[in-house]
Short mmCIF file of C-alpha atoms in Angstrom, two decimals:
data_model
loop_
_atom_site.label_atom_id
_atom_site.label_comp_id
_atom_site.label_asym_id
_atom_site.label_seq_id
_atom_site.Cartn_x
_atom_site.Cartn_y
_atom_site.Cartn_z
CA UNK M 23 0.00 0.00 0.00
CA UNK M 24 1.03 3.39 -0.65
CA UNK M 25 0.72 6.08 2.06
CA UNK M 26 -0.75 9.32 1.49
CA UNK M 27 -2.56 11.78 4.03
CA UNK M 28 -5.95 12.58 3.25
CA UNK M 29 -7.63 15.66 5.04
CA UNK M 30 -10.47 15.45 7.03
CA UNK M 31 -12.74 18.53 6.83
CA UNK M 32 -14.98 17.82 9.75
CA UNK M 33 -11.54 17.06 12.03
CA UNK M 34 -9.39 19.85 10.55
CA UNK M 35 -6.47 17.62 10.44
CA UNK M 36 -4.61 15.28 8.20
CA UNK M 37 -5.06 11.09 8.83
CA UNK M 38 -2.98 8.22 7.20
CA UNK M 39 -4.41 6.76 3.96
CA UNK M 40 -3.62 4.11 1.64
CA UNK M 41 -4.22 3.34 -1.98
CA UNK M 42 -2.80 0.08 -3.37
CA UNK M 43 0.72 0.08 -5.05
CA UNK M 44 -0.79 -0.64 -8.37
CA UNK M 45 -2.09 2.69 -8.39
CA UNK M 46 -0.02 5.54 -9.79
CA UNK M 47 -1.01 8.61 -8.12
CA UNK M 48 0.53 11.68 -9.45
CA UNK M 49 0.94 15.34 -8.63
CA UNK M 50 2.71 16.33 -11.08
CA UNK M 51 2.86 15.17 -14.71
CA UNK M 52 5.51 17.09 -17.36
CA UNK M 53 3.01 15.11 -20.22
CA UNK M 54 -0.68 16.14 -19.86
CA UNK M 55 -1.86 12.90 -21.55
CA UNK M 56 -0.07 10.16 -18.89
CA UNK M 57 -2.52 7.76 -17.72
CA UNK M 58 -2.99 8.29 -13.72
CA UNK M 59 -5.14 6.66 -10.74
CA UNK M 60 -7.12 9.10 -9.31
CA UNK M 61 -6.22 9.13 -5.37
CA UNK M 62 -9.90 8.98 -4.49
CA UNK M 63 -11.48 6.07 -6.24
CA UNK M 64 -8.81 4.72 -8.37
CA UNK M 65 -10.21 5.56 -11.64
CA UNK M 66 -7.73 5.68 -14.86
CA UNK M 67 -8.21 9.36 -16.18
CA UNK M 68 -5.62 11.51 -18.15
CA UNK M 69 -3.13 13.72 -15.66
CA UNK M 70 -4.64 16.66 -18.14
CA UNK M 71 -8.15 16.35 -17.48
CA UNK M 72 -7.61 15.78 -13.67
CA UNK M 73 -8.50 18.68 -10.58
CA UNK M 74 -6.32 18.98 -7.51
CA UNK M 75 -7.63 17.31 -4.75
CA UNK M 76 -8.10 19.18 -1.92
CA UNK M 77 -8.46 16.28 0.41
CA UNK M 78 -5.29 14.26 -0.44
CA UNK M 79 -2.23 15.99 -0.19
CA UNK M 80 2.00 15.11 -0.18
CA UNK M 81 3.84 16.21 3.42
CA UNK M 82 4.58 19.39 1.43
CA UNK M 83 0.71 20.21 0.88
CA UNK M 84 0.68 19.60 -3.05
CA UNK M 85 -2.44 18.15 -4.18
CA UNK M 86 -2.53 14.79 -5.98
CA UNK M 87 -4.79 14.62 -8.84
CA UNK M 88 -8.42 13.31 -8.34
CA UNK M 89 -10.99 12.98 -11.42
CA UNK M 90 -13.47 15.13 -11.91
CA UNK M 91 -16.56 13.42 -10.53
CA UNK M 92 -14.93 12.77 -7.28
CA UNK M 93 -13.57 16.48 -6.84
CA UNK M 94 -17.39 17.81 -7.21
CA UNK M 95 -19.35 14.87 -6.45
CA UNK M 96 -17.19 14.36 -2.97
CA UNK M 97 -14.64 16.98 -2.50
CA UNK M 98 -16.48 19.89 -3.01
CA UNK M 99 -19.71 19.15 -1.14
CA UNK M 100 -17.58 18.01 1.97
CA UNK M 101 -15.80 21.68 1.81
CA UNK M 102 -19.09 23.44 1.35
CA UNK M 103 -20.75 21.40 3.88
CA UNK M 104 -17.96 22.36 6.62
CA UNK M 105 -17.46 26.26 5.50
CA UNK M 106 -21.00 26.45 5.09
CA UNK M 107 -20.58 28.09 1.49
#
């Protein structure tokens, strides 16, 4: 398994998470059209086409790149929900 730290919103702090080594969860990409796993539900999706998550993060605080239905389907209602925007 591969760790990563995902952030909670409702905890305002950072907890251990794992995706499995097959994955290949990126941050950065110099070629737009690589193939990547996005770091929420493992789909395949092109680095190009991908959001930054603002969930899953390096130690640094770089985002990894998360598809797009996860980034507004989960992401962005769990932010709204906690800011109340």
């Amino acid at each position: 398994m591969i760790q990563l730290r995902k952030y909670n919103e409702r905890k305002r702090q950072y907890e251990p998470y794992e995706v499995p080594d097959e994955w290949h969860v990126s941050c950065y990409e110099t070629d737009m059209g690589t193939m990547v796993n996005c770091c929420q539900c493992g789909r395949e999706v092109r680095y190009g086409e991908c959001f930054t998550s603002m969930q899953v993060h390096t130690p640094m605080g770089m985002g990894y790149a998360v598809c797009e239905r996860c980034y507004f389907d989960k992401e962005v209602p769990e932010r709204r929900e906690v800011e109340g925007w």
